[in-house]
């Protein structure tokens, strides 16, 4: 493929993307972004739950060890 053919192919590709952006690609990427945002929010909330469990367990263990040392 020559340099001019590559440029022409890239121009056609850019035109095809621009033509399909409003009809298909933009809503698709928006939906993908929303899905990824929801998944990330779930993982953040789950991490918070696990962190609270871990801190509660550490505090329980600390209190138990402190009471056993007395």
C-alpha positions as a printed NumPy array, in Angstrom:
array([[  0.   ,   0.   ,   0.   ],
       [  1.432,   3.356,  -0.982],
       [  1.502,   6.45 ,   1.182],
       [ -1.325,   8.136,  -0.74 ],
       [ -3.482,   5.014,  -0.484],
       [ -2.949,   4.905,   3.276],
       [ -3.975,   8.55 ,   3.582],
       [ -7.064,   7.93 ,   1.49 ],
       [ -8.006,   4.895,   3.59 ],
       [ -7.559,   6.898,   6.797],
       [ -9.675,   9.705,   5.395],
       [-12.458,   7.266,   4.504],
       [-12.198,   5.706,   7.962],
       [-12.462,   9.123,   9.626],
       [-15.468,   9.986,   7.455],
       [-17.138,   6.673,   8.334],
       [-16.546,   7.26 ,  12.052],
       [-17.927,  10.8  ,  11.81 ],
       [-20.984,   9.55 ,   9.918],
       [-21.746,   6.819,  12.439],
       [-20.816,   8.769,  15.558],
       [-24.214,  10.301,  16.284],
       [-26.248,   7.251,  15.29 ],
       [-24.347,   4.418,  16.917],
       [-20.957,   5.138,  18.442],
       [-21.817,   8.01 ,  20.778],
       [-24.727,   6.215,  22.498],
       [-22.643,   3.032,  22.629],
       [-19.729,   4.781,  24.337],
       [-22.093,   6.611,  26.685],
       [-23.675,   3.311,  27.688],
       [-20.233,   1.784,  28.145],
       [-19.175,   4.715,  30.322],
       [-22.301,   4.386,  32.466],
       [-21.754,   0.64 ,  32.9  ],
       [-18.114,   1.142,  33.873],
       [-19.114,   3.893,  36.312],
       [-21.664,   1.623,  37.992],
       [-19.14 ,  -1.218,  38.219],
       [-16.521,   1.129,  39.698],
       [-19.033,   2.468,  42.247],
       [-19.895,  -1.1  ,  43.27 ],
       [-16.239,  -1.966,  43.787],
       [-15.665,   1.218,  45.789],
       [-18.631,   0.418,  48.038],
       [-17.551,  -3.212,  48.445],
       [-14.019,  -2.081,  49.307],
       [-15.498,   0.193,  51.982],
       [-17.447,  -2.729,  53.453],
       [-14.358,  -4.946,  53.494],
       [-12.283,  -2.166,  55.044],
       [-14.845,  -1.678,  57.825],
       [-14.884,  -5.42 ,  58.503],
       [-11.097,  -5.526,  58.67 ],
       [-10.912,  -2.542,  61.032],
       [-13.614,  -4.009,  63.279],
       [-11.734,  -7.323,  63.413],
       [ -8.444,  -5.572,  64.2  ],
       [-10.108,  -3.579,  66.973],
       [-11.693,  -6.757,  68.407],
       [ -8.345,  -8.557,  68.317],
       [ -6.609,  -5.59 ,  69.94 ],
       [ -9.215,  -5.395,  72.716],
       [ -9.03 ,  -9.168,  73.279],
       [ -5.207,  -9.141,  73.444],
       [ -5.292,  -6.155,  75.783],
       [ -7.76 ,  -7.864,  78.111],
       [ -5.724, -11.084,  78.104],
       [ -2.577,  -9.185,  79.018],
       [ -4.207,  -7.717,  82.154]])
